[in-house]
PDB file of C-alpha atoms in Angstrom:
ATOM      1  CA  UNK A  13     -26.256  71.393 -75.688  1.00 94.00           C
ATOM      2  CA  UNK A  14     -24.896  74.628 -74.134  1.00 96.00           C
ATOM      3  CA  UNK A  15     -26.883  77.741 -74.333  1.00 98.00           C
ATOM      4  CA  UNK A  16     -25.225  81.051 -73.064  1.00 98.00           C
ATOM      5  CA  UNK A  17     -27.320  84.147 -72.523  1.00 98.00           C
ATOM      6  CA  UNK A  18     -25.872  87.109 -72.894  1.00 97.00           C
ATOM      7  CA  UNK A  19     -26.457  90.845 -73.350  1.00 97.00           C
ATOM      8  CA  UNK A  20     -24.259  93.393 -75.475  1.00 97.00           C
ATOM      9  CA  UNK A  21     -23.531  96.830 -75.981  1.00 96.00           C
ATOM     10  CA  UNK A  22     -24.157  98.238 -72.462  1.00 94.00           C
ATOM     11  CA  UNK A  23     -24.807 102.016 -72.053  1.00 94.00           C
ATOM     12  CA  UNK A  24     -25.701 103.958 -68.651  1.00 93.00           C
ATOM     13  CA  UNK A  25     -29.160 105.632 -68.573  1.00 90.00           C
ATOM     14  CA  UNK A  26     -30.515 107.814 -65.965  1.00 86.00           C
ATOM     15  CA  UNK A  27     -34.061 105.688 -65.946  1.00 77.00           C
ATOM     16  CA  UNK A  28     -36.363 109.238 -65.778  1.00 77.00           C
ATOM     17  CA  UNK A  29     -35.121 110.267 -68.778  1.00 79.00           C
ATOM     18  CA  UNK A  30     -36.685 107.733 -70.132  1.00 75.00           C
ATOM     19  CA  UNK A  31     -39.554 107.221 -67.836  1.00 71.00           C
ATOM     20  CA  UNK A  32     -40.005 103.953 -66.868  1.00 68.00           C
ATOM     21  CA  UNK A  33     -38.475 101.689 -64.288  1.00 64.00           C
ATOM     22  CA  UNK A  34     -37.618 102.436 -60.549  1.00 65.00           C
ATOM     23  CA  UNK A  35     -38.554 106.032 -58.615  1.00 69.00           C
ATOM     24  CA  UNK A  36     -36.953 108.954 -59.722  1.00 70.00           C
ATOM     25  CA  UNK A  37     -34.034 109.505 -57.426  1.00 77.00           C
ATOM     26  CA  UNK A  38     -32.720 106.249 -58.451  1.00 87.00           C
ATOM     27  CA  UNK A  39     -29.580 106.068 -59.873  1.00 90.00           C
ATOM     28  CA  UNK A  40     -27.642 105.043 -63.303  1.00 91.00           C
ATOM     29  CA  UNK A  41     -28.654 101.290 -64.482  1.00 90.00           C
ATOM     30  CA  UNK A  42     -27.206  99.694 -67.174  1.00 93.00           C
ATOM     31  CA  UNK A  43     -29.327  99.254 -70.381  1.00 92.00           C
ATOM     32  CA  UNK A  44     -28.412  96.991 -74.203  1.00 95.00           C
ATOM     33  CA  UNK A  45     -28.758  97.531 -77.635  1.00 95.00           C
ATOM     34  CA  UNK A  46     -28.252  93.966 -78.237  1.00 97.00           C
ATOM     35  CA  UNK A  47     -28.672  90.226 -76.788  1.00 98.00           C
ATOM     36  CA  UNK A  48     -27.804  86.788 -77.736  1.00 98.00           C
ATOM     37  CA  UNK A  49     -28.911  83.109 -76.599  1.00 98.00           C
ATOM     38  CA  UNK A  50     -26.225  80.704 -77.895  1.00 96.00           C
ATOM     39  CA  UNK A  51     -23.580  82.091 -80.270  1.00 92.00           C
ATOM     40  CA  UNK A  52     -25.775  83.845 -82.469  1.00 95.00           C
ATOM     41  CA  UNK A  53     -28.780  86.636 -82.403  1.00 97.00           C
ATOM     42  CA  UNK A  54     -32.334  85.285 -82.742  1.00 97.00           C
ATOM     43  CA  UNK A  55     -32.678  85.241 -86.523  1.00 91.00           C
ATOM     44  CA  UNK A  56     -29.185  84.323 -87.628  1.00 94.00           C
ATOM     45  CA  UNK A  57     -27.292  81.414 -88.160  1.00 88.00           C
ATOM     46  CA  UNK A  58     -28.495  77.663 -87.640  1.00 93.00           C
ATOM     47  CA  UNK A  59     -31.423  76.259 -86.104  1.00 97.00           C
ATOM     48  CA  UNK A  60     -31.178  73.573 -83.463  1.00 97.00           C
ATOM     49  CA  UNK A  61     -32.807  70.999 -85.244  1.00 97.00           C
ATOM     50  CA  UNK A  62     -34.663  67.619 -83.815  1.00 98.00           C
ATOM     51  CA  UNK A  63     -36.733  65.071 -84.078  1.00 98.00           C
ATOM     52  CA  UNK A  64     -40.376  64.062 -82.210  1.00 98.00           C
ATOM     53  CA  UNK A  65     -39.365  62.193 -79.578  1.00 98.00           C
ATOM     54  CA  UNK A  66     -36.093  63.642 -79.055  1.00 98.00           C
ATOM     55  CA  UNK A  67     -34.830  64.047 -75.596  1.00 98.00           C
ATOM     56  CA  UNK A  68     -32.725  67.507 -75.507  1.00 98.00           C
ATOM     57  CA  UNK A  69     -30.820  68.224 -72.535  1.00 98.00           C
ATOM     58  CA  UNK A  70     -29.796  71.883 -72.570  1.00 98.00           C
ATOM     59  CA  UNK A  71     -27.210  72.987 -69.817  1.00 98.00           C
ATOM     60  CA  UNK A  72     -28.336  76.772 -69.978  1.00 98.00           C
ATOM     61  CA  UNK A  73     -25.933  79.759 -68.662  1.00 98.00           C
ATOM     62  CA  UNK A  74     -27.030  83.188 -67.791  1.00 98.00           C
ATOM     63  CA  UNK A  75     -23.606  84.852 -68.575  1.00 98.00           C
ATOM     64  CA  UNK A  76     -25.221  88.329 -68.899  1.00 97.00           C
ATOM     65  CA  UNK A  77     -23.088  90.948 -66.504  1.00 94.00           C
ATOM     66  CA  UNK A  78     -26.273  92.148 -64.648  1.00 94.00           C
ATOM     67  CA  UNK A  79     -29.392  90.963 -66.342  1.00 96.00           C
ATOM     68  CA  UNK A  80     -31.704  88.333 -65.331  1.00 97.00           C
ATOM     69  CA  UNK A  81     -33.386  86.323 -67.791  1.00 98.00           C
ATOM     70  CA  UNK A  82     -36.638  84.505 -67.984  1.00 98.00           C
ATOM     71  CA  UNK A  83     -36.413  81.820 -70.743  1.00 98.00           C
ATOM     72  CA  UNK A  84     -39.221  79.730 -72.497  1.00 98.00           C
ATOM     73  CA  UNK A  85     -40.100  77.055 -75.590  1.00 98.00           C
ATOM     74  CA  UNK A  86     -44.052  77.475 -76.989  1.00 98.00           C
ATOM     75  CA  UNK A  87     -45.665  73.941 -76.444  1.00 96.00           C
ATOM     76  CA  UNK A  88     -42.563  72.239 -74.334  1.00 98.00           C
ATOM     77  CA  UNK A  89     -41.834  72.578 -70.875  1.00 98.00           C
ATOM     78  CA  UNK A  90     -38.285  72.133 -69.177  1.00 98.00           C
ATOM     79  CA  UNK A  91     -37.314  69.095 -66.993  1.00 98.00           C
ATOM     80  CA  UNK A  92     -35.046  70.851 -64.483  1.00 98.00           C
ATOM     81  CA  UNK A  93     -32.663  68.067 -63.428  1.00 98.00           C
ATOM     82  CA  UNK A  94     -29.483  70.324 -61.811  1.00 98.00           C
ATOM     83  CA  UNK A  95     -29.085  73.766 -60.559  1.00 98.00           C
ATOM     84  CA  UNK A  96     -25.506  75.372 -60.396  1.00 98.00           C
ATOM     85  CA  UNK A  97     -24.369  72.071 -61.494  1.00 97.00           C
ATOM     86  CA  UNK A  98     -25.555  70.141 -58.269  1.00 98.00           C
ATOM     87  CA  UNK A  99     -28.670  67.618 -58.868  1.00 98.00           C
ATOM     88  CA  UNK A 100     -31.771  68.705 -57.409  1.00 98.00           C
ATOM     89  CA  UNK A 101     -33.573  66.062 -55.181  1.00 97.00           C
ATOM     90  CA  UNK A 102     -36.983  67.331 -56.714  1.00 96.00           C
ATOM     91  CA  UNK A 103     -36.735  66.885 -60.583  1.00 95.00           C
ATOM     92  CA  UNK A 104     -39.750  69.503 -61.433  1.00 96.00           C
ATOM     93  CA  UNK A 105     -41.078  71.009 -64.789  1.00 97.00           C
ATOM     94  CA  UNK A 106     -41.982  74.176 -65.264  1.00 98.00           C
ATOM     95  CA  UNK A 107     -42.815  76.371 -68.374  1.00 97.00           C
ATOM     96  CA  UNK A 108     -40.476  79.136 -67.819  1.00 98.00           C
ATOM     97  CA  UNK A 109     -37.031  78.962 -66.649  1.00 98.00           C
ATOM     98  CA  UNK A 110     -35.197  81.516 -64.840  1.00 98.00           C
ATOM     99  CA  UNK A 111     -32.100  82.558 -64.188  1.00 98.00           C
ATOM    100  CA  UNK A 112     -30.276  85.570 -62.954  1.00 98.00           C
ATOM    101  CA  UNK A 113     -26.619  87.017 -63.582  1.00 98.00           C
ATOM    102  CA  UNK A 114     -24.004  83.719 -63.442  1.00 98.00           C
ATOM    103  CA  UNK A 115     -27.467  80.986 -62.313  1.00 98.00           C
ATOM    104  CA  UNK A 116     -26.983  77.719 -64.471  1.00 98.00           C
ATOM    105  CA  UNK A 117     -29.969  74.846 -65.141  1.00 98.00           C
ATOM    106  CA  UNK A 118     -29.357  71.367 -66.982  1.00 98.00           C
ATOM    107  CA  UNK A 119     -33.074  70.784 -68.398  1.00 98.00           C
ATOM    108  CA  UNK A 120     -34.388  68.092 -69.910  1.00 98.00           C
ATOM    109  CA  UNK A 121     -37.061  68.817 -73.010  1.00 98.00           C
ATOM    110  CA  UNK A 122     -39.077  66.206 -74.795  1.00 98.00           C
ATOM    111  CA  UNK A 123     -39.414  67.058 -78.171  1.00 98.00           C
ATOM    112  CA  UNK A 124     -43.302  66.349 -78.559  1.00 97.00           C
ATOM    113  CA  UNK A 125     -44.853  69.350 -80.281  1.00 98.00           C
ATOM    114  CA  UNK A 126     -43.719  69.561 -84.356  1.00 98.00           C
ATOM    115  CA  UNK A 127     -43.236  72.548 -85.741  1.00 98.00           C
ATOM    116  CA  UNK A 128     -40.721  75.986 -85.635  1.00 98.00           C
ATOM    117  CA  UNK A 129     -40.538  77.397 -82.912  1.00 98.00           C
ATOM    118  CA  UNK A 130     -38.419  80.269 -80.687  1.00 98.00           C
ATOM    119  CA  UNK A 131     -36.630  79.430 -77.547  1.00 98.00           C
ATOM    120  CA  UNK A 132     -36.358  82.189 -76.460  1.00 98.00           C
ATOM    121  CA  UNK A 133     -36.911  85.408 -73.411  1.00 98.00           C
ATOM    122  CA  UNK A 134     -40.412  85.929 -72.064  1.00 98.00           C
ATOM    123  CA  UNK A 135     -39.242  89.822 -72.430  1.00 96.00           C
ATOM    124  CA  UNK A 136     -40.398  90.955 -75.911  1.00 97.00           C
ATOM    125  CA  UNK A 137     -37.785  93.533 -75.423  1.00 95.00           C
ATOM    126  CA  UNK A 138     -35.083  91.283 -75.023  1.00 97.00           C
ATOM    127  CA  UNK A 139     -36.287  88.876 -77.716  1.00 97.00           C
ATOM    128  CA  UNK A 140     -36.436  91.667 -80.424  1.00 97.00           C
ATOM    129  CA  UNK A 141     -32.585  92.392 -79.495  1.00 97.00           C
ATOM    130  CA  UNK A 142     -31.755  89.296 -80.290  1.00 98.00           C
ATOM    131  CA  UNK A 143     -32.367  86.424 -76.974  1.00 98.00           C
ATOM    132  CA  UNK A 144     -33.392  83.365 -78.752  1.00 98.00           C
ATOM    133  CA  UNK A 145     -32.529  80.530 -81.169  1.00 98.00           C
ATOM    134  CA  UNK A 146     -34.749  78.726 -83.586  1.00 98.00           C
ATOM    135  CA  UNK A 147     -35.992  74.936 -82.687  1.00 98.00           C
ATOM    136  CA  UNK A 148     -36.820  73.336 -86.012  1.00 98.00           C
ATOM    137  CA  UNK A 149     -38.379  69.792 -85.788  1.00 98.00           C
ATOM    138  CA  UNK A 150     -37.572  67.494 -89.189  1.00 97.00           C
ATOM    139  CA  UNK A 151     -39.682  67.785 -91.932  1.00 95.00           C
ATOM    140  CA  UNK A 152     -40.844  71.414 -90.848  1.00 96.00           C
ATOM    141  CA  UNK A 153     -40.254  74.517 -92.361  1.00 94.00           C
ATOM    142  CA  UNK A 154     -41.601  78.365 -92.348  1.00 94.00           C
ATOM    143  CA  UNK A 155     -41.310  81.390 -89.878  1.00 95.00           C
ATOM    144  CA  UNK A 156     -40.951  80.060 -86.683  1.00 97.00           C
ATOM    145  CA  UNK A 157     -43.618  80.482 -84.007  1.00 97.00           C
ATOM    146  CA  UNK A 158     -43.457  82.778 -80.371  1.00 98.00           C
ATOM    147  CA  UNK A 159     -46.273  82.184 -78.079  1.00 96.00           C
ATOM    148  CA  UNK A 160     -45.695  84.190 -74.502  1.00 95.00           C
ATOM    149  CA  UNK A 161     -46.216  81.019 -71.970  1.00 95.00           C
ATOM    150  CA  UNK A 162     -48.884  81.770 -68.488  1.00 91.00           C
ATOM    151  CA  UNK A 163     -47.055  84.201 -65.686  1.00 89.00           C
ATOM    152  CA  UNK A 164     -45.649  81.823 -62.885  1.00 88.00           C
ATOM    153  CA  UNK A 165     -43.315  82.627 -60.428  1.00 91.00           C
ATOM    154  CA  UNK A 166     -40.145  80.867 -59.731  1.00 96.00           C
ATOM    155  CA  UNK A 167     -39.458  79.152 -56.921  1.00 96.00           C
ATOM    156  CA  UNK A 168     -36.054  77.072 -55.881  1.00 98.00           C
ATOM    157  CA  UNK A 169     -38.334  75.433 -53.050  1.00 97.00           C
ATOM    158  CA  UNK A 170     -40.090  73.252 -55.827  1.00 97.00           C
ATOM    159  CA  UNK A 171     -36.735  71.376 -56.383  1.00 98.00           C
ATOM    160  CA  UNK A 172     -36.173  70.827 -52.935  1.00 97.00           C
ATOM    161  CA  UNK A 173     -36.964  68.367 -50.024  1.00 95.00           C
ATOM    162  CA  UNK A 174     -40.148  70.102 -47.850  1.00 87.00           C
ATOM    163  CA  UNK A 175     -40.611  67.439 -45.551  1.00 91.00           C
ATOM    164  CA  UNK A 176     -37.264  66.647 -44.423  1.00 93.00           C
ATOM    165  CA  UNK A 177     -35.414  69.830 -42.615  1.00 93.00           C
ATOM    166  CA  UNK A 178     -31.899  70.831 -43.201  1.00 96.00           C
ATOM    167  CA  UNK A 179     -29.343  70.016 -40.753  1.00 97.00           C
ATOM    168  CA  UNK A 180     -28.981  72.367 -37.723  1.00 97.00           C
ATOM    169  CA  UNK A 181     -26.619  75.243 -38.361  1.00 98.00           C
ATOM    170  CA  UNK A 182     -23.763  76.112 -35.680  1.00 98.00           C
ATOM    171  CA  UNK A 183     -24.228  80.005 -35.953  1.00 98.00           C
ATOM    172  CA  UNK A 184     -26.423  82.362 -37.676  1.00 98.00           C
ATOM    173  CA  UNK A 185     -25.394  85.422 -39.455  1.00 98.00           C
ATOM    174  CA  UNK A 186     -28.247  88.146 -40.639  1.00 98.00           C
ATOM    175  CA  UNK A 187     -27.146  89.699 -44.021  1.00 98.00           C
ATOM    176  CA  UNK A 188     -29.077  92.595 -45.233  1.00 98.00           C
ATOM    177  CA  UNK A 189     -28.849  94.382 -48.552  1.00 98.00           C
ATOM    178  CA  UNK A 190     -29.830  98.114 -48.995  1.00 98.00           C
ATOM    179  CA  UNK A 191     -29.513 101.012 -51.667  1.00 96.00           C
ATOM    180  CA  UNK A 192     -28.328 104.657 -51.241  1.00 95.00           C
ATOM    181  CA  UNK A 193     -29.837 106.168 -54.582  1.00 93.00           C
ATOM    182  CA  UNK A 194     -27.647 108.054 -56.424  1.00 91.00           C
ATOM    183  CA  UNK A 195     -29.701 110.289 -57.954  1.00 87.00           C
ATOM    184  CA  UNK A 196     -30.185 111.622 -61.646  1.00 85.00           C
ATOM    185  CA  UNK A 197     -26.670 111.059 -63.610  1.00 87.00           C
ATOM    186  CA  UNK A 198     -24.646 109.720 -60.373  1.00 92.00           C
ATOM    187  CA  UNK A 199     -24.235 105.313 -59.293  1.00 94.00           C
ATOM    188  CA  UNK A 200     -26.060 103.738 -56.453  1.00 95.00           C
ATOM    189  CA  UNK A 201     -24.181 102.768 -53.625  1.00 97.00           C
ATOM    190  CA  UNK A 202     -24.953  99.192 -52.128  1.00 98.00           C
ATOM    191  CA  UNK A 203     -24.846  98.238 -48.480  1.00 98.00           C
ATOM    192  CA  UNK A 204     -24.096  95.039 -46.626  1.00 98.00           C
ATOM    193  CA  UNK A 205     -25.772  95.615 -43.250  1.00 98.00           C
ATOM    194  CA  UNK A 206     -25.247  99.598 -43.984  1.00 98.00           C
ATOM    195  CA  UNK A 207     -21.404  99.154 -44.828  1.00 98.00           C
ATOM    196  CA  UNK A 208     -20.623  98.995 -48.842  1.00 98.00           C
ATOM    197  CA  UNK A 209     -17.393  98.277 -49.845  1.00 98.00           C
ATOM    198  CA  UNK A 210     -14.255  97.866 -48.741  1.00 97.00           C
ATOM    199  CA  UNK A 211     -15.316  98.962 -45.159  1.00 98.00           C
ATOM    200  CA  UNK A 212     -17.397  95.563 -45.128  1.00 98.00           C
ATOM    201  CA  UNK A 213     -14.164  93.673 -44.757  1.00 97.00           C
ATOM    202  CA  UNK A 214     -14.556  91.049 -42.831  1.00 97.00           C
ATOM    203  CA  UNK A 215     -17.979  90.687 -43.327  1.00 98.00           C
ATOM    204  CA  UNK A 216     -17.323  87.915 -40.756  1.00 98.00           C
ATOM    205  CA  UNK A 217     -14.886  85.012 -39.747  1.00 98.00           C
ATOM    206  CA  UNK A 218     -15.641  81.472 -39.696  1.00 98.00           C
ATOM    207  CA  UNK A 219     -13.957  78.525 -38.236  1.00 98.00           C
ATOM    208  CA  UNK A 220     -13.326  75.486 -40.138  1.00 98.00           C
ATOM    209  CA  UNK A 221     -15.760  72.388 -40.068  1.00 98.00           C
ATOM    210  CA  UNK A 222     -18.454  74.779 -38.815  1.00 98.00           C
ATOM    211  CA  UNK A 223     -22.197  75.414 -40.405  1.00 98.00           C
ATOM    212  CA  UNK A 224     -23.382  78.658 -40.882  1.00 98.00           C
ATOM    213  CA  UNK A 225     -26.583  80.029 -42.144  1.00 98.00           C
ATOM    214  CA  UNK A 226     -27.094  82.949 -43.753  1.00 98.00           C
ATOM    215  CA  UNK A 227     -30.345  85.090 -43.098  1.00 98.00           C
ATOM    216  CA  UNK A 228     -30.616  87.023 -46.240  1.00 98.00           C
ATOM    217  CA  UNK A 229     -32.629  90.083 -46.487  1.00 98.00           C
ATOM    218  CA  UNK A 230     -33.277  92.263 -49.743  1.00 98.00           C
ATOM    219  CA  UNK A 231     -34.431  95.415 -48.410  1.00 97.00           C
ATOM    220  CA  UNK A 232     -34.270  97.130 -51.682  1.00 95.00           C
ATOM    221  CA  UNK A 233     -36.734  97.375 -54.860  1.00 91.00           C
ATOM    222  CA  UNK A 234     -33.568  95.708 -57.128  1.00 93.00           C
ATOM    223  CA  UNK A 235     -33.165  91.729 -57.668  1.00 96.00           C
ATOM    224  CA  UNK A 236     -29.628  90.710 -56.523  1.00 98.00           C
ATOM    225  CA  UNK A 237     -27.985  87.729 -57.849  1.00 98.00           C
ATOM    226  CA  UNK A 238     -25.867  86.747 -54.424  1.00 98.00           C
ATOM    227  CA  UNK A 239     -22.938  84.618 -54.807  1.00 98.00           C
ATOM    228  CA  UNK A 240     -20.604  83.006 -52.600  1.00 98.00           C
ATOM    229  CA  UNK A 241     -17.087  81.641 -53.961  1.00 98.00           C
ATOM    230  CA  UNK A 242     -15.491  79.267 -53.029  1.00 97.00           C
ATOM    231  CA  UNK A 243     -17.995  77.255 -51.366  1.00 98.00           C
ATOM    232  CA  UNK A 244     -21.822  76.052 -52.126  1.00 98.00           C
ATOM    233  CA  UNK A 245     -24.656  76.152 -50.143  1.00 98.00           C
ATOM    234  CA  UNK A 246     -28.103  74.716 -49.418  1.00 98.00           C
ATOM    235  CA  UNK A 247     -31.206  76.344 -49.537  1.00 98.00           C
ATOM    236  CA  UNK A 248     -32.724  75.876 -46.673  1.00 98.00           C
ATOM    237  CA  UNK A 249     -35.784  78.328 -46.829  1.00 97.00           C
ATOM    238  CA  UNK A 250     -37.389  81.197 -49.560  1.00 97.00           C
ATOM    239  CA  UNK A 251     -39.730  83.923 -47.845  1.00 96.00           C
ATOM    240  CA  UNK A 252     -41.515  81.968 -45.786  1.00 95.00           C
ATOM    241  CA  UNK A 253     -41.169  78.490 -46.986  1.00 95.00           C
ATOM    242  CA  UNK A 254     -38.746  75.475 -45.287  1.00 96.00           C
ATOM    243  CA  UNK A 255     -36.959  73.304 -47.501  1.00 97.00           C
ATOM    244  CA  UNK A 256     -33.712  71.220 -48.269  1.00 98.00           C
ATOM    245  CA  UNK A 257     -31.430  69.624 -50.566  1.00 98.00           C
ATOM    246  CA  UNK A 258     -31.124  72.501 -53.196  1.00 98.00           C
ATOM    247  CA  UNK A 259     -27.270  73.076 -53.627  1.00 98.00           C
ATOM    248  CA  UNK A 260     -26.253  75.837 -55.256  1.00 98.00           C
ATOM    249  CA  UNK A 261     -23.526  79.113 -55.159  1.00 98.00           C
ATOM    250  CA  UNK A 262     -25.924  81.770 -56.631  1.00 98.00           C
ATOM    251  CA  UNK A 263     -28.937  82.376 -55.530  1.00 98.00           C
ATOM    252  CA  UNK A 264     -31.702  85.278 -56.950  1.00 98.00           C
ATOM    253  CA  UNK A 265     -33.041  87.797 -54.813  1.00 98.00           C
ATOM    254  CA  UNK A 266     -36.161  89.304 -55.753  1.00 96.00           C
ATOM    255  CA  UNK A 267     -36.800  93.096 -54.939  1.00 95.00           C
ATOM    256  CA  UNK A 268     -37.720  92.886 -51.307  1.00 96.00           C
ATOM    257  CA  UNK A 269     -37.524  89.564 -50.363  1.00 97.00           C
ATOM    258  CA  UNK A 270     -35.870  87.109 -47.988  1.00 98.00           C
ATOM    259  CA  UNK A 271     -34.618  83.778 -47.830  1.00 98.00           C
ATOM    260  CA  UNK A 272     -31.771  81.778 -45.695  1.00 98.00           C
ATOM    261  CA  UNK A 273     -28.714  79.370 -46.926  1.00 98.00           C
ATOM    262  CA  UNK A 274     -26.048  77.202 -44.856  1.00 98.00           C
ATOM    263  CA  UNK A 275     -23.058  76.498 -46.027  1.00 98.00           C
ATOM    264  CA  UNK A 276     -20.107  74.197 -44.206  1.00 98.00           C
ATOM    265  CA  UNK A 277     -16.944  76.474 -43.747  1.00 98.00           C
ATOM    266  CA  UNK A 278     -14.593  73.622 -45.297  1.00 98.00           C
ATOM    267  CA  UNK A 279     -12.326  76.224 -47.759  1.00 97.00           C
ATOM    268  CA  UNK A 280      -9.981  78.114 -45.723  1.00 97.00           C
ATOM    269  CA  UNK A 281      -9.296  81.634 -47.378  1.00 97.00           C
ATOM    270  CA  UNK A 282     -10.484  84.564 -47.637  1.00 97.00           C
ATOM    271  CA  UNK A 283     -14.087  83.954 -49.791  1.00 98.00           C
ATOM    272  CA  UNK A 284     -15.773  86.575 -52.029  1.00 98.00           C
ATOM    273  CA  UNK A 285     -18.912  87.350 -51.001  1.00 98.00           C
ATOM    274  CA  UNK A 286     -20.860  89.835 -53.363  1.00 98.00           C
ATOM    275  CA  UNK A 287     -24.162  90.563 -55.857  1.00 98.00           C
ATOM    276  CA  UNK A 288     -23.073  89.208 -59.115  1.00 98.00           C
ATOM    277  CA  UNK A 289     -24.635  91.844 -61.111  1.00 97.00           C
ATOM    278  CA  UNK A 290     -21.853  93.638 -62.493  1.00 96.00           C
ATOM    279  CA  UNK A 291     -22.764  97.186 -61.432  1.00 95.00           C
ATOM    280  CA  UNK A 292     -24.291  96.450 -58.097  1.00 97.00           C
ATOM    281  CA  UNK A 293     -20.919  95.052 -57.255  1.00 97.00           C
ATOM    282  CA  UNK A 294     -18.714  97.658 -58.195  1.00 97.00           C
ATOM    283  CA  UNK A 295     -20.885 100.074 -56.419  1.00 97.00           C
ATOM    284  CA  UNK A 296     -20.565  98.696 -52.896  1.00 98.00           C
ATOM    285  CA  UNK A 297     -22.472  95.134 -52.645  1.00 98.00           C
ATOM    286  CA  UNK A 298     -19.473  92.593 -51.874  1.00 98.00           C
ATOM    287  CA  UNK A 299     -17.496  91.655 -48.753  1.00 98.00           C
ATOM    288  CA  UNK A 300     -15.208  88.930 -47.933  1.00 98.00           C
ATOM    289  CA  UNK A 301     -15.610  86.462 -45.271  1.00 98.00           C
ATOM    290  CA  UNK A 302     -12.640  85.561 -43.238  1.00 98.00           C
ATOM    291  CA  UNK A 303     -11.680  82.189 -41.495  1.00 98.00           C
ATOM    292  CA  UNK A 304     -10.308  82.097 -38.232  1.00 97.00           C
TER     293      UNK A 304
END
């Protein structure tokens, strides 16, 4: 079953006026009156309805323009069995799934806990505009249930392969992401190693059949959905952890964080590399990488 996340009505808000969210001479960010999880808000329309002992696999889609979402089902947990479409090696479960802007997870769930329940955003803000559908078990009726499942963080290393390394890269290429606020009422700008867009182009060349890893760095208090077209990559370490075997073409940046990714230069073209949240985009983050 396909589930698409998405958020509507988009408006620009100068985030003091409201007072909350990042430091004052941040910029315009994007904010929703409204937000679906399948074709339908929370509320309306049918229920996905099983049976105990069902096995449900979702394929889940964050096709939100520049909102990550956080995702969970009160008394079930979430096989993950792909990422991006790729199988991970490590088939783990975890309570909450996440994904940011364009990030897609085929999950397995085992329908073992009767009742009505919402599948549906962690964010009660998000859930009240509309991010959920209704799981109804047979031979159950009434409101359906919310619970808010334990804080845990996410982390791509738990579907990969710690104790066997990635391959050796041919060159190394340091990547790192920065903001220029814009201020009350004006955009952010968005660097790539303190170039935005179009004056990142190339943001560097490649020669075919060659391995390159990527040393990204997110020196800014935003989370950055980075995507590379064209190509996939493997995960080959988050912060400070090693690991292998996680394929992917998007991967989430949290505010101020780091990670690295190879990927075999076996496309030739120019390739679109760029944060996949709609705004951060336009505003700078993006470059294209250029084969020799």
């Amino acid at each position: 079953m396909l589930l698409a996340a998405h958020h509507w009505d988009g408006h620009w808000v100068s985030m003091q006026d409201i007072k909350k969210g990042p430091p004052p001479d941040n910029g315009l960010e994007v904010m929703y009156h409204a937000a679906t999880l399948g074709d339908r808000m929370l509320g309306h329309g049918e229920p996905i309805r099983v049976r105990e002992g069902d096995r449900v696999l979702f394929r889940v889609l964050n096709a939100s323009g520049n909102m990550g979402i956080s995702l969970a089902l009160p008394g079930h947990r979430f096989e993950v069995l792909a990422l991006d479409g790729n199988p991970v090696p490590t088939s783990a479960t975890v309570d909450v799934l996440k994904l940011d802007v364009a990030e897609r997870a085929d999950v397995i769930v085992e329908m073992n806990n009767p009742g009505v329940w919402v599948f549906g955003s962690t964010e009660d803000e998000d859930r009240n505009m509309g991010m959920g559908v209704v799981v109804e078990y047979a031979g159950r009726s009434g409101e359906p249930t919310w619970s808010a499942p334990a804080k845990s963080k996410w982390d791509y290393a738990a579907f990969g392969r710690p104790d066997v390394p990635a391959a050796s890269p041919d060159e190394t290429i340091g990547l790192e992401f920065e903001k220029i606020p814009g201020g009350r009422g004006g955009y952010n700008r968005w660097t790539i190693n303190g170039k935005s867009w179009p004056d990142t182009n190339p943001l560097f060349t490649v020669v075919k059949g060659r391995r390159y890893r990527l040393v990204l760095n997110n020196n800014s208090g935003d989370e950055h959905p980075v995507h590379l077209h064209r190509h996939s990559f493997e995960i080959t370490k988050v912060g400070d952890k090693r690991t292998s075997g996680v394929i992917k073409d998007t991967i989430s940046m949290p505010r101020y964080s780091t990670a690295e990714v190879d990927f075999v230069a076996d496309d030739p073209g120019p390739t679109f590399f760029h944060c996949h949240h709609q705004d951060h985009m336009d505003e700078g983050f993006a470059g294209l990488i250029a084969y020799a």
